[in-house]
Amino acid sequence: MITAASGDPAAESGLLRNLVDSLPDHIYVKDRDSRFLMLNRATAQFLGVTVPEQIIGKTDADFFPRELADRFRAEEEAVMQSVEMLVNREAAVPDPAGALRWVLTTKVPLHDAQGAVIGLLGVNRDITDRKRIEEQILKLSRAVEQSATLVVICTVPGNIEYVNPKFTEVTGFTPEEVIGQNVRILKSGHTPAEDYQQLWETLSAGRQWRGQFYNRKKNGEFYWASVNISPIKNAAGVTTHFVSVQEDVTERRQTEQRLRQLNEDLGRKQQELLQAMADLKTAQAQLIDAEKMETVGRLAAGVAHEVKNPLAILRLGVDYLAGALGGEKNDVTLTLGDMAAALTRANAVVGGLLDLAAAHDVSREPVELQATLEQCLALLYHAAARDRIRFVRDFTPQLPPLQLDRLKIEQVFINLMLNGIQAMPGGGTLTVRTYVRQLAPDEALPEPGDRSGARLRGGDTVAVVEIDDTGPGIPEEKLAKVFDPFFTTKAAGQGTGLGLTVSRKIIENHGGTVNISNRAAGGVRVTVMLKI
Amino acid sequence: MPKKRILIIDDEPGFTRVVRLNLEATGNYEVREVNEGQAALAAAREFKPHLILLDVVMPDVDGGDVARALQQDPQLQRIPVVFLTAVVHRQEAGPSGLHSGGAVFLAKPISSDNLIRCIEENLTPPAPPA
């Protein structure tokens, strides 16, 4: 128990002794020759001795390596001769176990009543722990200083307190130029306000924020920064600062951009390649078809010759017999009439085969489509008038001349118009319409008859010819077959079944399409599209 | 009216006969049949036809060769020639024949009426240039 000094010297001395022993600092008194006169418990402990009295009369040479002890002795001599003061000097000193400890030392001379130096008072403080923390801080500081990332520390309102050298290297701003400034000097004006809003909301909630900023450099250039901002909290958990760690990702972004670009280019190239392959396949198929058609053509010509010669004999033979029997109508002459009609039909079929074989042989010249259509209508005028069929023309004046095989195209339109006329034996209207339009990129085109002929593609500009009749239409189940060879909806003896087959073949060999559909208003619409 | 002499040259006897029968039945023609191209020239010189019906495709001599030989003979070159062919398509030839390079082509098979019309149209040779 501590009581106020009562004037009893023994009691006072005992109290002081207790006080000094309870201090963590090493306190000791040495005589003129640096021998320990007095020391507290902390000093004894540091020297590795439990009983302080055992140290009295000993010197540093008894505890420390010779060299160190000599240095201590020299400095103490200097202190006692008042040559040099020794206040708060830091020194690394080995402890009894040999581990170095950092010690802060103050040594002052002691005088007697006459002023003569009789020794010294020493106070050592063990600062090893503080030293370690200092070193740690130094290490951290160097890490930040030498970091390859940009580091900015700012106060909560955003005033910059610290920037590292990398920041200066990237942005051009020196610490002197930015410390005390608000972080908004880095704004490029390209980052949306919502991003900043979200950033401050995140940080205000004490959380870390990550994102990318497009920041401004001192020279007005911009850089892309991948940013990680964290709040720095004090011991009480209150945010005092923010630390922003940024990485200049401009190059990475450019590389990414380039990569993306390359990737897109690659994708495009691949598309082109696929297209080229598809074209190649089509070309190959066309070649095969062309070769096939040549074979068919030769065959058809041969067959035609071999069939037409006997037909010629039969035809003239029938005519001769009919003539020989006179104009009388009896079973024999009627039979001869049927035979003549059958011969005509057989000949038409052979002719159709020849047409089919010749369809691939397209010799192009500039053709005015409207004039051609007029010519076809003129040729069909009598056939139409006989059935009281009216022609309606709905021509666009904007059709440019097309590169077509004039005779074959005429053959096609006569064929298509004749079909329309034959579908209206009780009279009606045949409308022929032309217009120009551009195909939609993904427009579905009629199924081609075979692989030959160039194809129309989405985006192509086409001349369209529509031929509408007001007949009964074609039953839906038969619509799909109208282009098949020898399929006919006409009465027996009325058609060869080759007309539409040949027509489609010719149109497709011109790179066009032909489609037949029933109109909502009734009747049939034939749509021919030819590339302009 | 004197009968017109028609020479028909075709390798198929069945065809030449039926042509002859049809033409003779009109009472207007005298017809001579020849079934070998090689014999055509001699027959023409001897028969002196007003018109020659000439098959294009024959096994021995081509109709074109016969026509050229006729052209080169001063006595025969003015005789009109109508080619008969199974290769030309009727749509191309039309009912009264296809006129190609001054020659007339008739597509087989042909009806009796059309044959006669075609012969009549071609019987009168064009007037020689003055």
PDB file of C-alpha atoms in Angstrom, chain A residues 264-405:
ATOM      1  CA  GLU A 264     -15.641 -10.967 -85.927  1.00  0.00           C
ATOM      2  CA  ASP A 265     -13.437 -10.922 -89.014  1.00  0.00           C
ATOM      3  CA  LEU A 266     -12.869 -14.604 -88.556  1.00  0.00           C
ATOM      4  CA  GLY A 267     -16.598 -15.182 -88.246  1.00  0.00           C
ATOM      5  CA  ARG A 268     -17.186 -13.192 -91.414  1.00  0.00           C
ATOM      6  CA  LYS A 269     -14.432 -15.070 -93.221  1.00  0.00           C
ATOM      7  CA  GLN A 270     -15.949 -18.331 -92.103  1.00  0.00           C
ATOM      8  CA  GLN A 271     -19.329 -17.228 -93.413  1.00  0.00           C
ATOM      9  CA  GLU A 272     -17.734 -16.293 -96.699  1.00  0.00           C
ATOM     10  CA  LEU A 273     -15.989 -19.618 -96.801  1.00  0.00           C
ATOM     11  CA  LEU A 274     -19.223 -21.461 -96.101  1.00  0.00           C
ATOM     12  CA  GLN A 275     -20.925 -19.390 -98.793  1.00  0.00           C
ATOM     13  CA  ALA A 276     -18.095 -20.138-101.203  1.00  0.00           C
ATOM     14  CA  MET A 277     -18.399 -23.815-100.398  1.00  0.00           C
ATOM     15  CA  ALA A 278     -22.140 -23.700-100.909  1.00  0.00           C
ATOM     16  CA  ASP A 279     -21.591 -21.878-104.220  1.00  0.00           C
ATOM     17  CA  LEU A 280     -19.028 -24.462-105.188  1.00  0.00           C
ATOM     18  CA  LYS A 281     -21.456 -27.252-104.389  1.00  0.00           C
ATOM     19  CA  THR A 282     -24.171 -25.528-106.399  1.00  0.00           C
ATOM     20  CA  ALA A 283     -21.755 -25.019-109.275  1.00  0.00           C
ATOM     21  CA  GLN A 284     -20.753 -28.645-109.080  1.00  0.00           C
ATOM     22  CA  ALA A 285     -24.371 -29.733-109.017  1.00  0.00           C
ATOM     23  CA  GLN A 286     -25.094 -27.451-111.960  1.00  0.00           C
ATOM     24  CA  LEU A 287     -22.206 -28.971-113.842  1.00  0.00           C
ATOM     25  CA  ILE A 288     -23.473 -32.459-113.163  1.00  0.00           C
ATOM     26  CA  ASP A 289     -26.979 -31.417-114.160  1.00  0.00           C
ATOM     27  CA  ALA A 290     -25.694 -29.725-117.287  1.00  0.00           C
ATOM     28  CA  GLU A 291     -23.857 -32.883-118.220  1.00  0.00           C
ATOM     29  CA  LYS A 292     -26.946 -34.954-117.487  1.00  0.00           C
ATOM     30  CA  MET A 293     -29.051 -32.624-119.581  1.00  0.00           C
ATOM     31  CA  GLU A 294     -26.606 -32.929-122.442  1.00  0.00           C
ATOM     32  CA  THR A 295     -26.971 -36.693-122.293  1.00  0.00           C
ATOM     33  CA  VAL A 296     -30.746 -36.332-122.045  1.00  0.00           C
ATOM     34  CA  GLY A 297     -30.632 -33.872-124.913  1.00  0.00           C
ATOM     35  CA  ARG A 298     -28.712 -36.235-127.169  1.00  0.00           C
ATOM     36  CA  LEU A 299     -31.009 -39.051-126.160  1.00  0.00           C
ATOM     37  CA  ALA A 300     -34.127 -36.955-126.765  1.00  0.00           C
ATOM     38  CA  ALA A 301     -32.889 -35.855-130.185  1.00  0.00           C
ATOM     39  CA  GLY A 302     -32.180 -39.460-131.080  1.00  0.00           C
ATOM     40  CA  VAL A 303     -35.541 -40.641-129.796  1.00  0.00           C
ATOM     41  CA  ALA A 304     -37.279 -37.773-131.567  1.00  0.00           C
ATOM     42  CA  HIS A 305     -35.748 -38.751-134.883  1.00  0.00           C
ATOM     43  CA  GLU A 306     -36.532 -42.407-134.442  1.00  0.00           C
ATOM     44  CA  VAL A 307     -40.108 -41.716-133.297  1.00  0.00           C
ATOM     45  CA  LYS A 308     -40.976 -38.851-135.608  1.00  0.00           C
ATOM     46  CA  ASN A 309     -40.117 -40.765-138.775  1.00  0.00           C
ATOM     47  CA  PRO A 310     -42.602 -43.559-138.067  1.00  0.00           C
ATOM     48  CA  LEU A 311     -45.095 -40.918-136.867  1.00  0.00           C
ATOM     49  CA  ALA A 312     -44.651 -39.168-140.218  1.00  0.00           C
ATOM     50  CA  ILE A 313     -45.564 -42.330-142.100  1.00  0.00           C
ATOM     51  CA  LEU A 314     -48.541 -42.957-139.811  1.00  0.00           C
ATOM     52  CA  ARG A 315     -49.751 -39.388-140.140  1.00  0.00           C
ATOM     53  CA  LEU A 316     -49.643 -39.247-143.896  1.00  0.00           C
ATOM     54  CA  GLY A 317     -51.007 -42.798-144.020  1.00  0.00           C
ATOM     55  CA  VAL A 318     -54.019 -41.848-141.906  1.00  0.00           C
ATOM     56  CA  ASP A 319     -54.575 -38.712-143.977  1.00  0.00           C
ATOM     57  CA  TYR A 320     -54.377 -40.760-147.183  1.00  0.00           C
ATOM     58  CA  LEU A 321     -56.879 -43.311-145.907  1.00  0.00           C
ATOM     59  CA  ALA A 322     -59.239 -40.579-144.712  1.00  0.00           C
ATOM     60  CA  GLY A 323     -58.972 -38.883-148.101  1.00  0.00           C
ATOM     61  CA  ALA A 324     -59.531 -42.168-149.910  1.00  0.00           C
ATOM     62  CA  LEU A 325     -62.728 -42.780-147.930  1.00  0.00           C
ATOM     63  CA  GLY A 326     -64.118 -39.361-148.781  1.00  0.00           C
ATOM     64  CA  GLY A 327     -65.887 -36.949-146.468  1.00  0.00           C
ATOM     65  CA  GLU A 328     -68.432 -39.508-145.233  1.00  0.00           C
ATOM     66  CA  LYS A 329     -68.717 -39.806-141.450  1.00  0.00           C
ATOM     67  CA  ASN A 330     -68.689 -43.410-140.392  1.00  0.00           C
ATOM     68  CA  ASP A 331     -66.898 -45.552-137.815  1.00  0.00           C
ATOM     69  CA  VAL A 332     -63.870 -45.945-140.068  1.00  0.00           C
ATOM     70  CA  THR A 333     -63.409 -42.233-140.758  1.00  0.00           C
ATOM     71  CA  LEU A 334     -64.064 -41.376-137.093  1.00  0.00           C
ATOM     72  CA  THR A 335     -61.438 -43.912-136.050  1.00  0.00           C
ATOM     73  CA  LEU A 336     -59.012 -42.392-138.516  1.00  0.00           C
ATOM     74  CA  GLY A 337     -59.736 -38.966-136.976  1.00  0.00           C
ATOM     75  CA  ASP A 338     -58.980 -40.326-133.508  1.00  0.00           C
ATOM     76  CA  MET A 339     -55.757 -41.811-134.836  1.00  0.00           C
ATOM     77  CA  ALA A 340     -54.726 -38.476-136.338  1.00  0.00           C
ATOM     78  CA  ALA A 341     -55.391 -36.755-132.984  1.00  0.00           C
ATOM     79  CA  ALA A 342     -53.417 -39.464-131.149  1.00  0.00           C
ATOM     80  CA  LEU A 343     -50.541 -38.924-133.558  1.00  0.00           C
ATOM     81  CA  THR A 344     -50.627 -35.203-132.869  1.00  0.00           C
ATOM     82  CA  ARG A 345     -50.464 -35.918-129.146  1.00  0.00           C
ATOM     83  CA  ALA A 346     -47.621 -38.371-129.463  1.00  0.00           C
ATOM     84  CA  ASN A 347     -45.739 -35.821-131.512  1.00  0.00           C
ATOM     85  CA  ALA A 348     -46.401 -33.139-128.894  1.00  0.00           C
ATOM     86  CA  VAL A 349     -44.930 -35.357-126.178  1.00  0.00           C
ATOM     87  CA  VAL A 350     -41.800 -35.927-128.226  1.00  0.00           C
ATOM     88  CA  GLY A 351     -41.665 -32.168-128.835  1.00  0.00           C
ATOM     89  CA  GLY A 352     -41.942 -31.549-125.088  1.00  0.00           C
ATOM     90  CA  LEU A 353     -39.028 -33.884-124.466  1.00  0.00           C
ATOM     91  CA  LEU A 354     -36.988 -31.970-127.012  1.00  0.00           C
ATOM     92  CA  ASP A 355     -37.918 -28.706-125.264  1.00  0.00           C
ATOM     93  CA  LEU A 356     -36.919 -30.126-121.912  1.00  0.00           C
ATOM     94  CA  ALA A 357     -33.592 -31.233-123.319  1.00  0.00           C
ATOM     95  CA  ALA A 358     -33.040 -27.838-124.910  1.00  0.00           C
ATOM     96  CA  ALA A 359     -34.093 -25.844-121.813  1.00  0.00           C
ATOM     97  CA  HIS A 360     -30.594 -25.710-120.332  1.00  0.00           C
ATOM     98  CA  ASP A 361     -29.208 -24.201-123.481  1.00  0.00           C
ATOM     99  CA  VAL A 362     -29.782 -20.512-122.788  1.00  0.00           C
ATOM    100  CA  SER A 363     -28.503 -17.879-125.201  1.00  0.00           C
ATOM    101  CA  ARG A 364     -29.033 -14.477-123.643  1.00  0.00           C
ATOM    102  CA  GLU A 365     -29.701 -11.121-125.214  1.00  0.00           C
ATOM    103  CA  PRO A 366     -31.281  -7.937-123.852  1.00  0.00           C
ATOM    104  CA  VAL A 367     -35.035  -8.499-123.829  1.00  0.00           C
ATOM    105  CA  GLU A 368     -37.769  -5.939-123.100  1.00  0.00           C
ATOM    106  CA  LEU A 369     -40.067  -8.003-120.949  1.00  0.00           C
ATOM    107  CA  GLN A 370     -43.137  -5.874-121.577  1.00  0.00           C
ATOM    108  CA  ALA A 371     -42.774  -6.085-125.362  1.00  0.00           C
ATOM    109  CA  THR A 372     -42.298  -9.846-125.094  1.00  0.00           C
ATOM    110  CA  LEU A 373     -45.423 -10.204-122.957  1.00  0.00           C
ATOM    111  CA  GLU A 374     -47.397  -8.101-125.465  1.00  0.00           C
ATOM    112  CA  GLN A 375     -46.208 -10.350-128.267  1.00  0.00           C
ATOM    113  CA  CYS A 376     -47.307 -13.465-126.354  1.00  0.00           C
ATOM    114  CA  LEU A 377     -50.716 -11.915-125.680  1.00  0.00           C
ATOM    115  CA  ALA A 378     -51.054 -11.056-129.378  1.00  0.00           C
ATOM    116  CA  LEU A 379     -50.317 -14.659-130.361  1.00  0.00           C
ATOM    117  CA  LEU A 380     -52.973 -15.877-127.924  1.00  0.00           C
ATOM    118  CA  TYR A 381     -55.553 -13.280-128.872  1.00  0.00           C
ATOM    119  CA  HIS A 382     -57.671 -15.611-131.012  1.00  0.00           C
ATOM    120  CA  ALA A 383     -57.589 -18.489-128.535  1.00  0.00           C
ATOM    121  CA  ALA A 384     -58.727 -16.082-125.812  1.00  0.00           C
ATOM    122  CA  ALA A 385     -61.382 -14.351-127.885  1.00  0.00           C
ATOM    123  CA  ARG A 386     -62.926 -17.720-128.775  1.00  0.00           C
ATOM    124  CA  ASP A 387     -63.514 -18.361-125.045  1.00  0.00           C
ATOM    125  CA  ARG A 388     -64.599 -14.741-124.320  1.00  0.00           C
ATOM    126  CA  ILE A 389     -61.539 -14.113-122.200  1.00  0.00           C
ATOM    127  CA  ARG A 390     -60.498 -10.540-121.507  1.00  0.00           C
ATOM    128  CA  PHE A 391     -56.857  -9.510-121.171  1.00  0.00           C
ATOM    129  CA  VAL A 392     -55.902  -7.013-118.454  1.00  0.00           C
ATOM    130  CA  ARG A 393     -52.426  -5.488-118.556  1.00  0.00           C
ATOM    131  CA  ASP A 394     -50.876  -4.024-115.404  1.00  0.00           C
ATOM    132  CA  PHE A 395     -47.322  -3.206-116.429  1.00  0.00           C
ATOM    133  CA  THR A 396     -44.779  -1.146-114.506  1.00  0.00           C
ATOM    134  CA  PRO A 397     -42.899   1.270-116.747  1.00  0.00           C
ATOM    135  CA  GLN A 398     -39.760   0.750-114.685  1.00  0.00           C
ATOM    136  CA  LEU A 399     -38.644  -2.637-116.007  1.00  0.00           C
ATOM    137  CA  PRO A 400     -35.117  -2.519-117.351  1.00  0.00           C
ATOM    138  CA  PRO A 401     -34.182  -4.831-120.261  1.00  0.00           C
ATOM    139  CA  LEU A 402     -33.231  -8.271-118.937  1.00  0.00           C
ATOM    140  CA  GLN A 403     -30.643 -10.686-120.247  1.00  0.00           C
ATOM    141  CA  LEU A 404     -32.849 -13.533-121.448  1.00  0.00           C
ATOM    142  CA  ASP A 405     -33.195 -16.173-124.130  1.00  0.00           C
TER     143      ASP A 405
END
